[in-house]
mmCIF file of C-alpha atoms and ligand atoms in Angstrom:
data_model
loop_
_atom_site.group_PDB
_atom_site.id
_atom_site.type_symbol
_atom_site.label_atom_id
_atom_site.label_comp_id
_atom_site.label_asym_id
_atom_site.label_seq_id
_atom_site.Cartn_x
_atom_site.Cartn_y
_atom_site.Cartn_z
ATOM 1 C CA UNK Y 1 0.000 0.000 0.000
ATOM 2 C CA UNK Y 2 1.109 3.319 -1.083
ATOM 3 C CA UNK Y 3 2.198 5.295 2.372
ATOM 4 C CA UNK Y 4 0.354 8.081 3.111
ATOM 5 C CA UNK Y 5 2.505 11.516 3.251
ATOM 6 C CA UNK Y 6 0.848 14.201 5.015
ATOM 7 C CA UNK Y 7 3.851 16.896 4.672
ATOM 8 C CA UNK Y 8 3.144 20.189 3.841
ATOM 9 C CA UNK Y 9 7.216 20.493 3.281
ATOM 10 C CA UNK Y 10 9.807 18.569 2.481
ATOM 11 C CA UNK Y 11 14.002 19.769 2.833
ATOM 12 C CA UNK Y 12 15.817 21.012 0.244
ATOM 13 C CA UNK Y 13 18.882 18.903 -1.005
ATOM 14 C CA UNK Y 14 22.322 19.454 0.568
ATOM 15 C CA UNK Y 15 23.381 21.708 -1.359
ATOM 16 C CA UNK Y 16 20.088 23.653 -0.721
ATOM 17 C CA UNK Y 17 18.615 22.789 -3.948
ATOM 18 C CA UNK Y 18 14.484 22.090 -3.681
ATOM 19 C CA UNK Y 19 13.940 18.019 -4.843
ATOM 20 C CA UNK Y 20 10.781 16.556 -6.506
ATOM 21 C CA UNK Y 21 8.716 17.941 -3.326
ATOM 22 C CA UNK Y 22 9.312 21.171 -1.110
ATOM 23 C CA UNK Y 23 6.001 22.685 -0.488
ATOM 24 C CA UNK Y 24 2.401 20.708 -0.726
ATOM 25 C CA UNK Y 25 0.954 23.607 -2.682
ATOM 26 C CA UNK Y 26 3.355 22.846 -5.542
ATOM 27 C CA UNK Y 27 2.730 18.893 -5.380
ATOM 28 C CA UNK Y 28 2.937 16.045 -2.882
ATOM 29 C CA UNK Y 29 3.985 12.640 -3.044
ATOM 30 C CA UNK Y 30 0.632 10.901 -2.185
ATOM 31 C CA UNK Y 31 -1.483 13.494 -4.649
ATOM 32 C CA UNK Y 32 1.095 12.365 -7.419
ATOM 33 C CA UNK Y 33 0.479 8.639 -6.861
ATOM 34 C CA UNK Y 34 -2.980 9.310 -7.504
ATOM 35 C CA UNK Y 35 -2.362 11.388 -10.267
ATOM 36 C CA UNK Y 36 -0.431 8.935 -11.952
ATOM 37 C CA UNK Y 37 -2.797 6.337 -11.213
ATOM 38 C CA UNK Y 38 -6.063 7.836 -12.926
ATOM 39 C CA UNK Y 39 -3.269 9.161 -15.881
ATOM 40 C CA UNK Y 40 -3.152 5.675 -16.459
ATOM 41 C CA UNK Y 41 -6.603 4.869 -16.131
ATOM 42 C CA UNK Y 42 -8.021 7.846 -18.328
ATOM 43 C CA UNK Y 43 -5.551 7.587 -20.874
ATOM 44 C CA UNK Y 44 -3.819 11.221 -20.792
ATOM 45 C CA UNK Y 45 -2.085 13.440 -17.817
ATOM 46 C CA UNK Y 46 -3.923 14.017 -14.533
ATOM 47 C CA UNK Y 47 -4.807 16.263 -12.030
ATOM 48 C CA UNK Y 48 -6.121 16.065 -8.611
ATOM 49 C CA UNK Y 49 -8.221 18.958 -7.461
ATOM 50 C CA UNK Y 50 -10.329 19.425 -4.083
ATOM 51 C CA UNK Y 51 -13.512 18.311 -5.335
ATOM 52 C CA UNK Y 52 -15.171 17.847 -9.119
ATOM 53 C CA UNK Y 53 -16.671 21.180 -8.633
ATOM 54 C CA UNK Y 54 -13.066 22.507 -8.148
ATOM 55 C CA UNK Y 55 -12.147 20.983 -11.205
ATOM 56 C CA UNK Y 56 -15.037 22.635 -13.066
ATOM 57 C CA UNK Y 57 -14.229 26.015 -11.903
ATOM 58 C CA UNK Y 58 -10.366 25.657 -12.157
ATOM 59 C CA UNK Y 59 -10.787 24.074 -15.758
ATOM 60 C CA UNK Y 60 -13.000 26.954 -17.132
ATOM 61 C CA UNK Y 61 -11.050 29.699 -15.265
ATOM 62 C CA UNK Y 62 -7.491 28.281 -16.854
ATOM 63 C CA UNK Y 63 -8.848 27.930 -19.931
ATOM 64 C CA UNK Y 64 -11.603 30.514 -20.607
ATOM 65 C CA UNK Y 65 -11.384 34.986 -20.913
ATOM 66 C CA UNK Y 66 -14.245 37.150 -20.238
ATOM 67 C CA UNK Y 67 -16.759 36.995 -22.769
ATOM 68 C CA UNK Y 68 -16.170 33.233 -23.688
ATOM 69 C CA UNK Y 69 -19.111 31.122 -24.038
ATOM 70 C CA UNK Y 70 -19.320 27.546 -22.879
ATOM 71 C CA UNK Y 71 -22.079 25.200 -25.075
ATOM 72 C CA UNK Y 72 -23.030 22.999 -21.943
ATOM 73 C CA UNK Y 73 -25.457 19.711 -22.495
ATOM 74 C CA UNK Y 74 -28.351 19.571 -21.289
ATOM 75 C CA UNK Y 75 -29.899 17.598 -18.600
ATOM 76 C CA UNK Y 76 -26.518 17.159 -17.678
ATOM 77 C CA UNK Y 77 -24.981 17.240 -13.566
ATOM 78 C CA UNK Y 78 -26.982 20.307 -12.037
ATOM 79 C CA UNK Y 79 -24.460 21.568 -10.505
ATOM 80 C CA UNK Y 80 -22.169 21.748 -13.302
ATOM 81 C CA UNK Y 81 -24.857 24.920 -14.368
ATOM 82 C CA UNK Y 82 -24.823 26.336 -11.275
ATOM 83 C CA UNK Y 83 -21.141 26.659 -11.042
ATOM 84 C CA UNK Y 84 -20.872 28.233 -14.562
ATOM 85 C CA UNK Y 85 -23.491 31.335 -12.880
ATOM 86 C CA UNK Y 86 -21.453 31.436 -10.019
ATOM 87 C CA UNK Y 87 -18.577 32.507 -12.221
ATOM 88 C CA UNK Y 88 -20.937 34.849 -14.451
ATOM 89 C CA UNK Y 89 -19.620 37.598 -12.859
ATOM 90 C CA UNK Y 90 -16.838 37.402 -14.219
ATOM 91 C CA UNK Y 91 -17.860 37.477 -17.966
ATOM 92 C CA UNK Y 92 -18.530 33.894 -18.192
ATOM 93 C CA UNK Y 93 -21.880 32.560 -20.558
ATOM 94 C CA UNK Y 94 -23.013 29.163 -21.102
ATOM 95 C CA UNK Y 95 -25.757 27.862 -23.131
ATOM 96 C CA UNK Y 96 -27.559 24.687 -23.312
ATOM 97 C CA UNK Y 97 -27.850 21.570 -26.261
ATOM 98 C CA UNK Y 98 -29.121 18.466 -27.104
ATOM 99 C CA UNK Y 99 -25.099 16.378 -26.515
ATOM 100 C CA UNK Y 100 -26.665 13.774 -29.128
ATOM 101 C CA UNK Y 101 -26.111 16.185 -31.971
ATOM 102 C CA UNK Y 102 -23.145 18.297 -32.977
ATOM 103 C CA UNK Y 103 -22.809 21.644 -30.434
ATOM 104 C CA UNK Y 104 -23.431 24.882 -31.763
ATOM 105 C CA UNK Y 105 -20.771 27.251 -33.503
ATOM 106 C CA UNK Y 106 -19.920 29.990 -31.753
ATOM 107 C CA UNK Y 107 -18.428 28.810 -28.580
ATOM 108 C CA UNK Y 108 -15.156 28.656 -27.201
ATOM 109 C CA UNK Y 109 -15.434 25.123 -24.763
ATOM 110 C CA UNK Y 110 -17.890 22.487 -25.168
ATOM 111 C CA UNK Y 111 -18.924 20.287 -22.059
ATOM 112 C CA UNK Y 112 -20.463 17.048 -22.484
ATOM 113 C CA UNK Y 113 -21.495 14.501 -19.521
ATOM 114 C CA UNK Y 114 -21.571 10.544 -20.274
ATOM 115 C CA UNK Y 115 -23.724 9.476 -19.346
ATOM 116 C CA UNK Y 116 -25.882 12.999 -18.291
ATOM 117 C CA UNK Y 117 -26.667 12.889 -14.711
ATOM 118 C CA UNK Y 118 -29.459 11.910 -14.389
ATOM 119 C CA UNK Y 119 -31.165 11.877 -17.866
ATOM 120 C CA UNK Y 120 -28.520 9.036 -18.515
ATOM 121 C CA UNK Y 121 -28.084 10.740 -22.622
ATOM 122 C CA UNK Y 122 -24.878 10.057 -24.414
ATOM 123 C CA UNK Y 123 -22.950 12.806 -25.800
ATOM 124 C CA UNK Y 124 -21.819 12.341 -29.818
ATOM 125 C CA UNK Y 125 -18.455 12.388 -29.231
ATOM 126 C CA UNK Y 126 -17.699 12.567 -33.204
ATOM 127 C CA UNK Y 127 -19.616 15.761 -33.406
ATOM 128 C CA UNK Y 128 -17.963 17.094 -30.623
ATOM 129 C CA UNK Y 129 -14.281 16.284 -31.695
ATOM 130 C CA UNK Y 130 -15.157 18.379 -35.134
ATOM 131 C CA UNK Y 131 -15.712 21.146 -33.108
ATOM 132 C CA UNK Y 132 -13.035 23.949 -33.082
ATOM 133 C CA UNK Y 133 -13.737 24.259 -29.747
ATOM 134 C CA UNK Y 134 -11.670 22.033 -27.176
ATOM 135 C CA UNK Y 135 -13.907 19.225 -25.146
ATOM 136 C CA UNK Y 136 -14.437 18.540 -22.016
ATOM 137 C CA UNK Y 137 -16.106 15.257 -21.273
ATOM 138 C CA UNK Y 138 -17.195 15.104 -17.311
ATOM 139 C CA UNK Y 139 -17.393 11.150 -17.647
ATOM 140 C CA UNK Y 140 -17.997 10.727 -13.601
ATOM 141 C CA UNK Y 141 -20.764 8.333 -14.408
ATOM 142 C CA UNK Y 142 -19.281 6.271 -17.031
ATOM 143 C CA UNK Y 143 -16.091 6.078 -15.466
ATOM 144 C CA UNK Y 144 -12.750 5.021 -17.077
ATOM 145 C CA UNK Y 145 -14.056 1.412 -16.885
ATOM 146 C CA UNK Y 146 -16.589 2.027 -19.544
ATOM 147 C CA UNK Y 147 -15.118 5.589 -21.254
ATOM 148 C CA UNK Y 148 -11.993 6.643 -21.925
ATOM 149 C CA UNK Y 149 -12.900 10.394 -23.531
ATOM 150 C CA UNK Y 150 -9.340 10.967 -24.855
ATOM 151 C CA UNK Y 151 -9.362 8.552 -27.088
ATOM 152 C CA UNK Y 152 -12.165 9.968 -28.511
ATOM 153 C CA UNK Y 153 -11.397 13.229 -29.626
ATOM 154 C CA UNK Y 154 -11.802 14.629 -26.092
ATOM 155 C CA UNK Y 155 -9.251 16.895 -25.018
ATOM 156 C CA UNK Y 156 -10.084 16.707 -21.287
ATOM 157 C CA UNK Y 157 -11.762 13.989 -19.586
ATOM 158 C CA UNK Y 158 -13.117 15.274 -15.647
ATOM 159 C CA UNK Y 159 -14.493 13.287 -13.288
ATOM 160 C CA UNK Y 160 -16.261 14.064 -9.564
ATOM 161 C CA UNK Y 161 -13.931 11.475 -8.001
ATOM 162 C CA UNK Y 162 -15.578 11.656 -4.847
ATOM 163 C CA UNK Y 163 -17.990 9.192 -7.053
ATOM 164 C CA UNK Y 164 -16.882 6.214 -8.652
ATOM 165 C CA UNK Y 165 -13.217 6.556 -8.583
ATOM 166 C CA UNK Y 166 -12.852 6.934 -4.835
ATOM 167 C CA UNK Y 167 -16.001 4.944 -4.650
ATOM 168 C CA UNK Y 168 -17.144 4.476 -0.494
ATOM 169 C CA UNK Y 169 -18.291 8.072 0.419
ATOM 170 C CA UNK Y 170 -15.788 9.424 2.411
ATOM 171 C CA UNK Y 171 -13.371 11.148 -0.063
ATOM 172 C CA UNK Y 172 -14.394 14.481 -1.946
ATOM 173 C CA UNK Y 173 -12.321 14.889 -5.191
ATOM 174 C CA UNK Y 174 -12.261 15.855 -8.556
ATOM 175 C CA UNK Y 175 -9.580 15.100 -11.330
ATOM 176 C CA UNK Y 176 -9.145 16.153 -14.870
ATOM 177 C CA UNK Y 177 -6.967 14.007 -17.282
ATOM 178 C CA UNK Y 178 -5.615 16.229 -20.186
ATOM 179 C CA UNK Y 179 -5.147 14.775 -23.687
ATOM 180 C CA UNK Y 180 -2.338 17.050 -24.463
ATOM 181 C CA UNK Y 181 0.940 17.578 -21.761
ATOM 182 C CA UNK Y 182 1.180 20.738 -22.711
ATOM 183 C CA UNK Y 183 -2.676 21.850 -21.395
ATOM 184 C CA UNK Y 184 -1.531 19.986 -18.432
ATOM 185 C CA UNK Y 185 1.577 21.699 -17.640
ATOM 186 C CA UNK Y 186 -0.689 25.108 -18.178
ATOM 187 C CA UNK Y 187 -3.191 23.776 -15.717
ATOM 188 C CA UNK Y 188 -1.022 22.884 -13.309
ATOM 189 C CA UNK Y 189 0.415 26.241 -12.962
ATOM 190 C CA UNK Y 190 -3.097 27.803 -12.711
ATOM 191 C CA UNK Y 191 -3.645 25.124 -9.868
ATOM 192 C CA UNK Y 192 -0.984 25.806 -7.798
ATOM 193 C CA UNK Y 193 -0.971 29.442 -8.648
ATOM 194 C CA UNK Y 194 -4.755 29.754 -7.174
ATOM 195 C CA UNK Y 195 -4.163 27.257 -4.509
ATOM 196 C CA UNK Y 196 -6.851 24.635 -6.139
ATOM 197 C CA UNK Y 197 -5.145 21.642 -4.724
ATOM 198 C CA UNK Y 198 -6.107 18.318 -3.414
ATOM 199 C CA UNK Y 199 -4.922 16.829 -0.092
ATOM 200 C CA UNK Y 200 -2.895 14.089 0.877
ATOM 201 C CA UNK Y 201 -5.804 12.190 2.684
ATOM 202 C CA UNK Y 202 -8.463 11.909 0.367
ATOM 203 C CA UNK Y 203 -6.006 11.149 -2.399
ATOM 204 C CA UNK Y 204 -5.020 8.166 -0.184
ATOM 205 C CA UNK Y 205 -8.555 7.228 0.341
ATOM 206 C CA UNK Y 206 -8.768 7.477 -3.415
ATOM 207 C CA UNK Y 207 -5.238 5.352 -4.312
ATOM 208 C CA UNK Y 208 -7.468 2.396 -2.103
ATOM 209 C CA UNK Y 209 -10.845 2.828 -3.766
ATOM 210 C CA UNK Y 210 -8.588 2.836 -7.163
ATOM 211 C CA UNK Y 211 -7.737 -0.463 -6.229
ATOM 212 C CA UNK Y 212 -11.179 -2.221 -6.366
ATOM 213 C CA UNK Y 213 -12.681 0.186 -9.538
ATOM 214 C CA UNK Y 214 -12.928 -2.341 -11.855
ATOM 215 C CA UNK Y 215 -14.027 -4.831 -9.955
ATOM 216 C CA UNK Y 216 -17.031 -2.479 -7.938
ATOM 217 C CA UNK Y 217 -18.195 -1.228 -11.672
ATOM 218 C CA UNK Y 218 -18.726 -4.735 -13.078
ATOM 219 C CA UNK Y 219 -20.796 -5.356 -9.869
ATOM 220 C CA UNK Y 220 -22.824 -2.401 -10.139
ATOM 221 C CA UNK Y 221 -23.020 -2.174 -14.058
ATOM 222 C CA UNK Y 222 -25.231 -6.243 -13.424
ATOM 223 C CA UNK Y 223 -27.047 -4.813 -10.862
ATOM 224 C CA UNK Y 224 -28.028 -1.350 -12.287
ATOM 225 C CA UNK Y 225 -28.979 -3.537 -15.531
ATOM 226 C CA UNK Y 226 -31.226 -6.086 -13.263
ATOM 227 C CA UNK Y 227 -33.032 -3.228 -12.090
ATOM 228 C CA UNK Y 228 -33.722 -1.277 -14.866
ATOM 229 C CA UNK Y 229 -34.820 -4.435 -16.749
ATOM 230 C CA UNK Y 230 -37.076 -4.983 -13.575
ATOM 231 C CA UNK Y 231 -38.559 -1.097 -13.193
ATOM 232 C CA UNK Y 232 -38.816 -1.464 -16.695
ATOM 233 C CA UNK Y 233 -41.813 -4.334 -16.291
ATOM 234 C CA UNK Y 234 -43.441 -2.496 -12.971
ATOM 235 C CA UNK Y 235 -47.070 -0.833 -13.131
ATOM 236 C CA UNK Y 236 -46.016 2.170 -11.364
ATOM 237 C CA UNK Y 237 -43.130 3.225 -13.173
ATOM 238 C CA UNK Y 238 -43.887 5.294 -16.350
ATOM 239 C CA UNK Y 239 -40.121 5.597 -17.503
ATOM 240 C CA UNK Y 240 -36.998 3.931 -16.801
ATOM 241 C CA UNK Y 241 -33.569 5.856 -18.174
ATOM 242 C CA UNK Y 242 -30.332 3.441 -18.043
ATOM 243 C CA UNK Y 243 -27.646 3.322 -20.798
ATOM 244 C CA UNK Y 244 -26.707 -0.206 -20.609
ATOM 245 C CA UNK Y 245 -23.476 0.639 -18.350
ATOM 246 C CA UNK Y 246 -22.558 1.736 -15.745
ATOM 247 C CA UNK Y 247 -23.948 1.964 -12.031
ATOM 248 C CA UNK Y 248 -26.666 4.685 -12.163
ATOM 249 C CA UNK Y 249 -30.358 4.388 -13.358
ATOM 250 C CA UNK Y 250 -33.286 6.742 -13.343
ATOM 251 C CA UNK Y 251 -36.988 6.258 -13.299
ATOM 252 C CA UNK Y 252 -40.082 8.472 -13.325
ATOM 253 C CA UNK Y 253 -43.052 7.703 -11.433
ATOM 254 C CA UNK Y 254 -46.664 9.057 -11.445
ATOM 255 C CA UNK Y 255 -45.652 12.315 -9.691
ATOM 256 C CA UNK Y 256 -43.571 13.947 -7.408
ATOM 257 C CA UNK Y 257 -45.861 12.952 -3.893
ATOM 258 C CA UNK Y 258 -45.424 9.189 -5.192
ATOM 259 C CA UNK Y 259 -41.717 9.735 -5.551
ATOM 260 C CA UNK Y 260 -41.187 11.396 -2.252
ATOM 261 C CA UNK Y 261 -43.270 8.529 -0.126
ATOM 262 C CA UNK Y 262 -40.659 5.203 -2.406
ATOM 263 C CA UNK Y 263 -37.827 7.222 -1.438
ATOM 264 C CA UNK Y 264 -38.469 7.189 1.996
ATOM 265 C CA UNK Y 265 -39.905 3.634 2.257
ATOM 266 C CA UNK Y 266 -36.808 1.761 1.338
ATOM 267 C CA UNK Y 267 -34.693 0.269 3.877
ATOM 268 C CA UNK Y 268 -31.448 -1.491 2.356
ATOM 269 C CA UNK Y 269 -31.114 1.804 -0.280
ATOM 270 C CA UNK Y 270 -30.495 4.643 1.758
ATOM 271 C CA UNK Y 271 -32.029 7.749 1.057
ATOM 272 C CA UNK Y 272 -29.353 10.459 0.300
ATOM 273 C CA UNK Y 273 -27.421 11.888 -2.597
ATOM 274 C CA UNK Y 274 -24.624 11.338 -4.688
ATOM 275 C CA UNK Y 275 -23.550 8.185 -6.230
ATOM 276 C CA UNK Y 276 -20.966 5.532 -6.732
ATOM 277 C CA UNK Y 277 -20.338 4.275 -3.762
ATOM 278 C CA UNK Y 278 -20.709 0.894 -2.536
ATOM 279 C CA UNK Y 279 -23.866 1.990 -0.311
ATOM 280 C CA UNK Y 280 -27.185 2.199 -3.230
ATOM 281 C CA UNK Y 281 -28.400 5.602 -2.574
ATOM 282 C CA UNK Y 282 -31.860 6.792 -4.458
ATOM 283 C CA UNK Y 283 -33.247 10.300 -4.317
ATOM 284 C CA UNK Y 284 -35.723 12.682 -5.657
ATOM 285 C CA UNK Y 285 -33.490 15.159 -8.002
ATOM 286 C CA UNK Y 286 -37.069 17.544 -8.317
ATOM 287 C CA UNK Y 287 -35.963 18.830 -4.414
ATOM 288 C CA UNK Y 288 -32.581 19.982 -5.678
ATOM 289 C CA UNK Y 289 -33.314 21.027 -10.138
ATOM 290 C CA UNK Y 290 -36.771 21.766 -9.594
ATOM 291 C CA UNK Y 291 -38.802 22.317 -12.913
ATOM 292 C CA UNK Y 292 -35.704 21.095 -14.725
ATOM 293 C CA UNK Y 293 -36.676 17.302 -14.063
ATOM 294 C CA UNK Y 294 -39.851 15.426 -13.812
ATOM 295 C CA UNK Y 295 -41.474 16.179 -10.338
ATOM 296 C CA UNK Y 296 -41.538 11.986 -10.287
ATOM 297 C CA UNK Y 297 -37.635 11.061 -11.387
ATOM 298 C CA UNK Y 298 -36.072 8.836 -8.537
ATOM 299 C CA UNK Y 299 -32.024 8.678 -9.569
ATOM 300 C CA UNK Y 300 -30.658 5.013 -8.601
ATOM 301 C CA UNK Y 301 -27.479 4.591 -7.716
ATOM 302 C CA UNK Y 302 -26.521 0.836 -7.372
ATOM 303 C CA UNK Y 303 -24.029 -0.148 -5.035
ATOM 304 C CA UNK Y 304 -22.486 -3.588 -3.982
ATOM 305 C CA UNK Y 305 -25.045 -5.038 -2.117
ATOM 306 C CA UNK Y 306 -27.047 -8.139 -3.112
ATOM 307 C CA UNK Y 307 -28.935 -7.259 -6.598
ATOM 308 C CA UNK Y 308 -32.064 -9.701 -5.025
ATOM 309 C CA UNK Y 309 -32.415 -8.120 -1.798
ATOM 310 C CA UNK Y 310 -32.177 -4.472 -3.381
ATOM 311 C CA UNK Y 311 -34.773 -5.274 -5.858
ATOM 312 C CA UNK Y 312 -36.625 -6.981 -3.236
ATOM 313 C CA UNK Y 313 -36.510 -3.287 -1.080
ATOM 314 C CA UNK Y 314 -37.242 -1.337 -4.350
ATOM 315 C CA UNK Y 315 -40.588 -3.762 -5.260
ATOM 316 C CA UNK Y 316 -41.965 -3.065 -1.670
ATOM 317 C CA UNK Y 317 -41.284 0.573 -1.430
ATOM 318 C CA UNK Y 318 -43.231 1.033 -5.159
ATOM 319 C CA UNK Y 319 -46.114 -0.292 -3.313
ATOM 320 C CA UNK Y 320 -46.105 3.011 -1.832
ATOM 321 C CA UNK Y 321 -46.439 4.845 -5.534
HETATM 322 N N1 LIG I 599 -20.052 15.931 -12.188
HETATM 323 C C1 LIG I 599 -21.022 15.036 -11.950
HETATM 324 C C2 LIG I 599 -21.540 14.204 -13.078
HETATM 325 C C3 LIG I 599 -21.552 14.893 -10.652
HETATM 326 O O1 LIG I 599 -22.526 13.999 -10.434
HETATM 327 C C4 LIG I 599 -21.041 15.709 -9.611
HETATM 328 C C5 LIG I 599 -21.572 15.614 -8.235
HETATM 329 O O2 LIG I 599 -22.648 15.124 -7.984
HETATM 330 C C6 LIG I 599 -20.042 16.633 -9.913
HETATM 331 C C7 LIG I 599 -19.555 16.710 -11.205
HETATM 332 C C8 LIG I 599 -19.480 17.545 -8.847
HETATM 333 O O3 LIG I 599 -18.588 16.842 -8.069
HETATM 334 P P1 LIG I 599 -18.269 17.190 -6.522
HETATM 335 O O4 LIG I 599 -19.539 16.966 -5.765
HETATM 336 O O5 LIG I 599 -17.155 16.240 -6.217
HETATM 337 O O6 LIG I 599 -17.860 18.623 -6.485
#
């Protein structure tokens, strides 16, 4: 196991000369394990930041000048939205399309989600890499197990790591793998320049939860299938969204009363946000996006229990619909 290096500083050489590591800020040893790691894993050079949120805003701020526009897809992570108005202010626009089709001219960054959380769309990766623009694919819910952006065109492939990739709910990170060293090397700077780093302990908790990714993503990929195949025969369920991969599902039901008394009626799913972890966690998105999704969408995230007994919670909380 890698050890875990909590420094903030490390001494210079003997003849005074700062090494590999001299100030946390700059990099540290456990952050650039990790690094390496999901490098490997996404196919380009990655970054560790604080959160996926802080990769959003350090992404868009290193890359983007007052006045830019960013073509963002719809239905895609709320929050990903919200964080582009937060930085309004500062001359930032974005506007909304349909990720299945080519993005419109005019823009200077195009930001995809695969699959869209939690309308579960898949971007058209071909239309996007014929963009001038460069492309940012936030594949958090496809993971590198089923998605490797870069090698599609992409030029940077982001993730909420606090999701999949660190995978058991206690680690809140974000990383962005760059297709070309060069963007890298620029975002770096920017990173440690604005103090947008990651720490040594969730990057550990992340090396561990690295270790089992492949193996918790099969698991959840059967069971997310099983369940969508199952919500998709039920009475009370009027929709059922699920790509074919990956962990996360989502499913409409009559309205948003019905979907506020099955969330709260299941045992073994827990009722809470967020997703890909090993704990299956189902919630109402209507109490966080409002209008912006069906007052009845529940959004499924499967985690490693037993697919029988989760279905088996699921079909008796529906009898609440
Ligand atoms: N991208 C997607 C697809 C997400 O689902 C989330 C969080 O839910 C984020 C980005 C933001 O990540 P974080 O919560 O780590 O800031």
């Amino acid at each position: 196991m890698e050890p875990l290096d909590r420094s903030t500083i490390w001494p210079y050489d003997e003849r005074g000369e700062p090494g590999a590591y001299y100030y946390s800020r700059y990099g540290s040893p456990t952050v650039a394990e990790a690094e390496a790691r999901l490098g490997e894993l996404d196919g380009g050079e990655a970054l560790l930041f604080p959160s996926g949120s802080g990769a959003t805003s350090a992404l868009v701020l290193a890359l983007l000048r007052p006045g830019d526009t960013i073509a963002l897809a719809e239905g895609c992570y709320f929050g990903t939205g919200v964080t582009f108005q937060a930085l309004a202010h500062w001359g930032l626009r974005y506007v909304e399309f349909d990720q299945t089709g080519p993005p419109p001219e005019g823009v200077q960054l195009v930001w995809l989600e695969a699959p869209s959380n939690p309308f579960l769309t898949m971007p058209d990766l071909e239309a996007a890499a014929a963009h001038a623009a460069p492309v940012v694919v936030d594949s958090t819910a496809a993971t590198p197990v089923h998605l490797r952006p870069l090698e599609h065109g992409a030029d940077f492939a982001l993730h909420s790591a606090t999701k999949y990739l660190a995978g058991h709910d206690d680690a809140l990170l974000g990383s962005v793998a760059c297709r070309d060293p060069a963007a890298a090397a620029e975002l770096r700077t920017f990173r440690t320049r604005t103090g947008i780093v990651a720490a040594a302990d969730p990057a550990w908790l992340l090396l561990r939860g690295l270790k089992t990714l492949e193996i918790r993503v099969a698991r959840q990929t059967e069971t997310a299938s099983l369940l969508a195949d199952r919500l998709r025969g039920h009475g009370k369920v009027q929709a059922v969204r699920y790509p074919g991969f990956g962990g996360l599902l989502s499913f409409d039901l009559a309205d948003g009363a019905a979907a506020r008394r099955v969330e709260t009626a299941t045992g073994l799913i827990v009722n809470a946000t967020s997703l890909g972890g090993v704990t299956s966690v189902m919630e109402s998105r209507y109490r966080w996006e409002g209008e912006r999704v069906p007052a009845g969408l529940l959004r499924l995230s499967a985690g490693l229990e037993d697919a029988e007994a989760l279905w088996r919670d699921l079909e008796a909380a529906l009898e609440q619909a």
